[in-house]
CSV table of C-alpha atoms and ligand atoms in Angstrom, one decimal:
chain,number,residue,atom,x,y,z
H,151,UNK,CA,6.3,17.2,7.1
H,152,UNK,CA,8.5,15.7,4.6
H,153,UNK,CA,6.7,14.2,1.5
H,154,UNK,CA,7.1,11.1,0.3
H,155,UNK,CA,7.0,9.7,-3.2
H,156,UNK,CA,6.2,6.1,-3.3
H,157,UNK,CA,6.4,3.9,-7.1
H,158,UNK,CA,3.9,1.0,-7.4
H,159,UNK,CA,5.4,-0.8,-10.2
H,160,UNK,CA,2.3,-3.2,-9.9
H,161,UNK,CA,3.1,-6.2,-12.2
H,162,UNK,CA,5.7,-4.9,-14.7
H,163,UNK,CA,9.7,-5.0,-15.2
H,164,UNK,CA,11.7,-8.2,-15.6
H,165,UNK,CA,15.1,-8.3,-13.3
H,166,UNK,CA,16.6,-6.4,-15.7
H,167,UNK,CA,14.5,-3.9,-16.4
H,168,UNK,CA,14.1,-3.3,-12.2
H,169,UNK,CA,17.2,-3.3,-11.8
H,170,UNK,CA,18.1,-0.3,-14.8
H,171,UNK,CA,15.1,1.2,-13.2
H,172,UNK,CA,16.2,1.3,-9.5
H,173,UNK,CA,20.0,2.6,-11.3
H,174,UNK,CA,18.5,5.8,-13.2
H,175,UNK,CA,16.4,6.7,-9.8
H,176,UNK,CA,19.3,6.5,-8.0
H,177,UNK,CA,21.4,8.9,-10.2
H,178,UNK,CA,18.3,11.4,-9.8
H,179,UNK,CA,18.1,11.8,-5.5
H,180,UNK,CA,16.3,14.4,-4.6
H,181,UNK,CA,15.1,16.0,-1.4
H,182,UNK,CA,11.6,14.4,-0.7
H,183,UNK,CA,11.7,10.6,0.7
H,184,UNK,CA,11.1,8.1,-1.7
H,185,UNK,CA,10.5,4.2,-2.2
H,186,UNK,CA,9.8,2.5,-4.8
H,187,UNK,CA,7.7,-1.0,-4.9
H,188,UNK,CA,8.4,-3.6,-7.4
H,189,UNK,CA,7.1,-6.9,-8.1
H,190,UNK,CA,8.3,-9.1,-5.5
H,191,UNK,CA,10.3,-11.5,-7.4
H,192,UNK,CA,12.4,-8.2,-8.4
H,193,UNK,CA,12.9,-6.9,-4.5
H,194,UNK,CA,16.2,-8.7,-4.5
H,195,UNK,CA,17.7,-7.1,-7.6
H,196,UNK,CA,16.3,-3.6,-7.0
H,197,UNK,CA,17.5,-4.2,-3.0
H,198,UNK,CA,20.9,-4.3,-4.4
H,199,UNK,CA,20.8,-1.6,-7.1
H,200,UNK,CA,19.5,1.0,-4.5
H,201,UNK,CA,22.1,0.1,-1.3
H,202,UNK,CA,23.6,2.8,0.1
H,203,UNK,CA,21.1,5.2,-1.2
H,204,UNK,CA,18.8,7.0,0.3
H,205,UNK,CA,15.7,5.2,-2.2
H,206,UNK,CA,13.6,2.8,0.3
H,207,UNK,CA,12.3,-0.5,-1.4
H,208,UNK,CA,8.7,-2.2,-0.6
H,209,UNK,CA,6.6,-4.9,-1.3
H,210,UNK,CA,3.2,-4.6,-2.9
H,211,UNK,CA,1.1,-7.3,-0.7
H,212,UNK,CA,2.0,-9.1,1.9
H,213,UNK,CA,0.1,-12.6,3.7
H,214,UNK,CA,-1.6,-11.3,6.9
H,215,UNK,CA,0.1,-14.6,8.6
H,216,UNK,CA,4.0,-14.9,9.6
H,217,UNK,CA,4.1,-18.7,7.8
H,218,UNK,CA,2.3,-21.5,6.7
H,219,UNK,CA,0.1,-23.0,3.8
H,220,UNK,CA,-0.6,-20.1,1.8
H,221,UNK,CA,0.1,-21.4,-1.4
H,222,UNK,CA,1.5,-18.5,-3.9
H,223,UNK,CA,1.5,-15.8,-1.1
H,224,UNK,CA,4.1,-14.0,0.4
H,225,UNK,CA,4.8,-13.5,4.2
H,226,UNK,CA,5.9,-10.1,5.5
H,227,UNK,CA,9.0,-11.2,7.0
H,228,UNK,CA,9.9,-12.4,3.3
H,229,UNK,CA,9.9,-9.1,2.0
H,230,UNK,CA,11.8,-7.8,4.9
H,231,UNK,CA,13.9,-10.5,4.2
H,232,UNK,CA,14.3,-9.7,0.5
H,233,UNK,CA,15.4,-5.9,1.3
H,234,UNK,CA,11.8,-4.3,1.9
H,235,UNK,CA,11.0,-2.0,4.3
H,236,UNK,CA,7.5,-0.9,3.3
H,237,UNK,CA,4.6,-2.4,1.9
H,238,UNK,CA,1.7,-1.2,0.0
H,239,UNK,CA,-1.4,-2.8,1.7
H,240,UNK,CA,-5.1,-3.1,0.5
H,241,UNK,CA,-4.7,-1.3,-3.2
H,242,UNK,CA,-7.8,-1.1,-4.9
H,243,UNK,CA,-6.9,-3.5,-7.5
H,244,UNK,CA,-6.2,-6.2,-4.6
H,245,UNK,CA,-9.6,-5.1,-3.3
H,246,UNK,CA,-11.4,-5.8,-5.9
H,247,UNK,CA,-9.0,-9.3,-7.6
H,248,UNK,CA,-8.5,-10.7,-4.6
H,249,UNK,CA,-11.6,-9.8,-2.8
H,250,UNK,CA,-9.6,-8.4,0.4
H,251,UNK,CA,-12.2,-6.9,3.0
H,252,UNK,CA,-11.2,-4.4,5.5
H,253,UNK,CA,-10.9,-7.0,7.7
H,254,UNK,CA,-8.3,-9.0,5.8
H,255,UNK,CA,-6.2,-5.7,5.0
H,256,UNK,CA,-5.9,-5.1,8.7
H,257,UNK,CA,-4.9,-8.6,9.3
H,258,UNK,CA,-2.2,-7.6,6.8
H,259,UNK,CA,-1.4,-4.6,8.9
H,260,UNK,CA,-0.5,-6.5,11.9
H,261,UNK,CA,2.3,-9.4,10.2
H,262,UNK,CA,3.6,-6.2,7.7
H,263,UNK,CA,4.2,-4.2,11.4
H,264,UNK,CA,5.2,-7.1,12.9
H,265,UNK,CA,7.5,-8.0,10.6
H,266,UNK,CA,9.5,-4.3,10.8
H,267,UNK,CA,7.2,-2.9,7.7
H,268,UNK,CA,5.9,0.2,7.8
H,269,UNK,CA,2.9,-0.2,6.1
H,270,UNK,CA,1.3,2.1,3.0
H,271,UNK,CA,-2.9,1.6,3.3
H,272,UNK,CA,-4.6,2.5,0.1
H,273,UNK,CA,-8.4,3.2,1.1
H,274,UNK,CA,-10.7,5.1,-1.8
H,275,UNK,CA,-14.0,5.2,-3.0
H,276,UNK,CA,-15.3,4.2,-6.6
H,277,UNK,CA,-17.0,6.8,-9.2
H,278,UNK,CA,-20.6,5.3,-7.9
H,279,UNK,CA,-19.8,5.8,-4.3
H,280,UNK,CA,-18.5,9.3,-5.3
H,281,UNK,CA,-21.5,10.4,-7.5
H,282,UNK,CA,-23.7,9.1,-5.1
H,283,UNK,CA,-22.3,11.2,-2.5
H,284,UNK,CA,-21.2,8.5,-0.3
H,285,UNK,CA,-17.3,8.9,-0.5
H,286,UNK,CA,-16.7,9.7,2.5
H,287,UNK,CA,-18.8,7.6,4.6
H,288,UNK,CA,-17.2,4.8,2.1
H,289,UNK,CA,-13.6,6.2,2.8
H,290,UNK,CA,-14.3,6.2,6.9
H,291,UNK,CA,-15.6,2.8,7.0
H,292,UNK,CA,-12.3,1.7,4.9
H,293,UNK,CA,-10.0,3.7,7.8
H,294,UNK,CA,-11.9,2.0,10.9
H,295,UNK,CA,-11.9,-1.6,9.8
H,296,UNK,CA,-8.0,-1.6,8.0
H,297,UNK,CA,-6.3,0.2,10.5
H,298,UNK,CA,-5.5,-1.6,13.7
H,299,UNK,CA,-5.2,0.2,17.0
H,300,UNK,CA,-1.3,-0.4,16.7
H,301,UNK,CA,-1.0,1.5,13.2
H,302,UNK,CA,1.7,3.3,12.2
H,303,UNK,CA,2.1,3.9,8.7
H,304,UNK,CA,0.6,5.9,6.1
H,305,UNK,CA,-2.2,6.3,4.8
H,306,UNK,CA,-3.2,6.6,0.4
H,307,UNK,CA,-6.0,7.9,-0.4
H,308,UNK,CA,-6.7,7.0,-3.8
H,309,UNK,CA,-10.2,7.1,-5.5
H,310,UNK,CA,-10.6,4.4,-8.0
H,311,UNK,CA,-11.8,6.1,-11.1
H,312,UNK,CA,-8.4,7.8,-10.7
H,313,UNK,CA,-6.1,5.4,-10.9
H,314,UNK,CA,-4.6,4.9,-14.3
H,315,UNK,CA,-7.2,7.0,-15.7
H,316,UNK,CA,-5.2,9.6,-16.5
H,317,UNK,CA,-8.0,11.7,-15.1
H,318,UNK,CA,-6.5,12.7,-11.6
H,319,UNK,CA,-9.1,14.2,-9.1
H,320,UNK,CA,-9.4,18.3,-9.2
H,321,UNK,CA,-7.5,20.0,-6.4
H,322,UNK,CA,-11.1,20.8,-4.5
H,323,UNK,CA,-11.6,16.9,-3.6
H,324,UNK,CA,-8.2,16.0,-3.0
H,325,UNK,CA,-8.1,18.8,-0.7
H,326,UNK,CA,-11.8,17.5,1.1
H,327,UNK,CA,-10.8,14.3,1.6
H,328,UNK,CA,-7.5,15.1,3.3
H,329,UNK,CA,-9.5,17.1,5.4
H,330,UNK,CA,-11.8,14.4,6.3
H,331,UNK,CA,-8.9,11.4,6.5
H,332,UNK,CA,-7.2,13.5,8.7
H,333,UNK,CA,-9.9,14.4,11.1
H,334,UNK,CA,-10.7,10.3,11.1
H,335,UNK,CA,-7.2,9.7,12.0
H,336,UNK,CA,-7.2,12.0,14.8
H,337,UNK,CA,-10.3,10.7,15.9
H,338,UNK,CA,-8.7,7.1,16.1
H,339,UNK,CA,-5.3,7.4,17.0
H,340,UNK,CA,-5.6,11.1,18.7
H,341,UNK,CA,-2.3,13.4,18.1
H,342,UNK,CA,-0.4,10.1,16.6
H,343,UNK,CA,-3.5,11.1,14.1
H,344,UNK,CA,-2.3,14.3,13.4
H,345,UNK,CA,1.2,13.7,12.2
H,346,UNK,CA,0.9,10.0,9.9
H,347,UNK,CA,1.3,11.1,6.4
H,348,UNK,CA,-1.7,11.1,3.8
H,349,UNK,CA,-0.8,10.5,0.1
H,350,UNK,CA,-3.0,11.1,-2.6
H,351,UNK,CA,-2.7,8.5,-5.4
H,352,UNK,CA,-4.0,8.4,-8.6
H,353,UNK,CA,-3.1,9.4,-12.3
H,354,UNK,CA,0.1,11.6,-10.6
H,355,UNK,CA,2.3,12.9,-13.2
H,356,UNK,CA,5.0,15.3,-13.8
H,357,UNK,CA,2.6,17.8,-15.3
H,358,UNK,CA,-0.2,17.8,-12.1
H,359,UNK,CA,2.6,16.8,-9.3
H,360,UNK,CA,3.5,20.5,-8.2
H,361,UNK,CA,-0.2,21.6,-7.4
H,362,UNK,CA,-1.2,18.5,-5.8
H,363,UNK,CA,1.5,17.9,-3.7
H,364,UNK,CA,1.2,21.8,-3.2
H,365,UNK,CA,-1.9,21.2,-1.6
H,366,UNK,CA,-2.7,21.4,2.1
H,367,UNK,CA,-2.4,18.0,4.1
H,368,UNK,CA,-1.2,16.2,1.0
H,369,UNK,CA,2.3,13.9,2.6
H,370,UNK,CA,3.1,12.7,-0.6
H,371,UNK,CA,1.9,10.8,-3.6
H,372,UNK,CA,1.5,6.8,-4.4
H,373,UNK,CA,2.2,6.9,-8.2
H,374,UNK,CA,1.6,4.1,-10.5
H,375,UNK,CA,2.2,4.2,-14.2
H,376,UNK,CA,4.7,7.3,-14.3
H,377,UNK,CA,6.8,5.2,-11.7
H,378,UNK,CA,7.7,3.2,-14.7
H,379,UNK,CA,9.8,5.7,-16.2
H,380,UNK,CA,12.4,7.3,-13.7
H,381,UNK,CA,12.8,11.0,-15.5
H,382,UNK,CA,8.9,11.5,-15.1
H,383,UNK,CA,8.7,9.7,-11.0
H,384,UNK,CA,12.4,11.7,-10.5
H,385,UNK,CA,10.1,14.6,-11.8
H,386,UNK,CA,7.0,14.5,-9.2
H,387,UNK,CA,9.5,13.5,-6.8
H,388,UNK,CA,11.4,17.1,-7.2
H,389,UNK,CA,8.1,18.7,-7.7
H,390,UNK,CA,7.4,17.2,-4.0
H,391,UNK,CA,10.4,17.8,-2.0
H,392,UNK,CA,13.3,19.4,-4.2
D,429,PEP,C1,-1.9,3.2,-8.3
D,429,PEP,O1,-2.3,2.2,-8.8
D,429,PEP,O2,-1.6,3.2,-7.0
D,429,PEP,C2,-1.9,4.5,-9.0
D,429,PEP,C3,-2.0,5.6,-8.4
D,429,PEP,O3,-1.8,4.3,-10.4
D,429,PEP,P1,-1.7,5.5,-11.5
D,429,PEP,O4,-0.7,6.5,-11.0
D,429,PEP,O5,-1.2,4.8,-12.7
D,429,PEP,O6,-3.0,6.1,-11.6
């Protein structure tokens, strides 16, 4: 399965800085697929600085309806609009800011698909869930109740004392939890389970990218803060794919 190496630029860069970005990863191709997610008053810029390559573009949220009075949100058919062809749904971070339940994140599922996205769900457990053994039942529950019966994306897993912690999780839970997301995902969506992709996300960086993405089941890798600078994402990029 080809990996794929998606950047959440979360809520940095200016236009200019997107744009110089999206340039230096284009220089850099490599042979793993890769996308990169800026902020999504940046899609435009970064749209135009990646054409013609093979680099996707996404949104980081989308509204889980088409239109409408949603003051400040962003419909899915506006980042398809603005060049996007994923979007990250459900991070952590919009978990726990904006409140999003399951629920919500799946509602989000449905406009992102049916607005041509292919959507990236980030499900993952905290360190109290993990310590207290319940990751897994936590990670399950998060699988059921955000992805729809329709779902055809891929999946994130990405525990949330990891993420810009600099403290990535060892190879021995990254390689349990795969496992387990995998076996869920075949339980739901039977052999269309087997093949959707599973990233592991999570203080990725050049220097731990070639023995996680080395590891069984592991599609790729949802990178935040090293996606800011293109030598070290062009570097987990060629430690996934070339
Ligand atoms: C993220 O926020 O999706 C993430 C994985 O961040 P970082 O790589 O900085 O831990």
């Amino acid at each position: 399965m080809r990996q794929l190496i998606a950047g959440n630029w979360k809520m940095n860069t200016t236009t200019a800085s997107a744009a110089a970005l999206a340039a230096a990863l284009r220089e850099g191709v490599v042979g793993c697929d890769m996308l990169v997610c800026p902020p999504a008053t940046q899609l435009v810029a970064v749209a135009a600085a990646l054409a013609g390559s093979p680099v996707m573009v996404g949104g980081q949220d989308c509204h889980g309806s088409p239109c409408g009075a949603h003051t400040g949100d962003i419909a899915a058919s506006m980042l398809a609009d603005a060049g996007a062809t994923w979007v990250i749904l459900g991070h952590s971070e919009r978990r726990a800011e904006h409140h999003e339940t399951d629920a919500v994140v799946r509602a989000k599922v449905l406009a992102a698909q049916g607005a041509g996205l292919r959507p990236i769900v980030c499900v993952g457990e905290s360190a109290a869930e993990r310590s207290e053994g319940h990751h897994e039942a936590v990670v399950g529950a998060q699988l059921v109740g955000s992805l729809p019966s329709s779902f055809d994306g891929v999946v994130a897993y990405e525990p949330i004392w990891a993420i810009g912690s600099g403290r990535s999780a060892t190879a021995a839970d990254v390689e349990a939890m795969h496992a387990f997301i995998r076996t869920e995902l075949v339980q739901l969506f039977g052999a269309r389970g087997g093949e959707m992709r599973v990233l592991y996300g999570g203080s990725v960086k050049p220097d731990n990218a070639v023995s996680l993405m080395a590891l069984p089941d592991v599609g790729g890798a949802l990178v935040g803060g090293a996606s800011l600078v293109a030598a070290d994402f062009l570097a987990i990029a060629r430690a996934a794919g070339g």
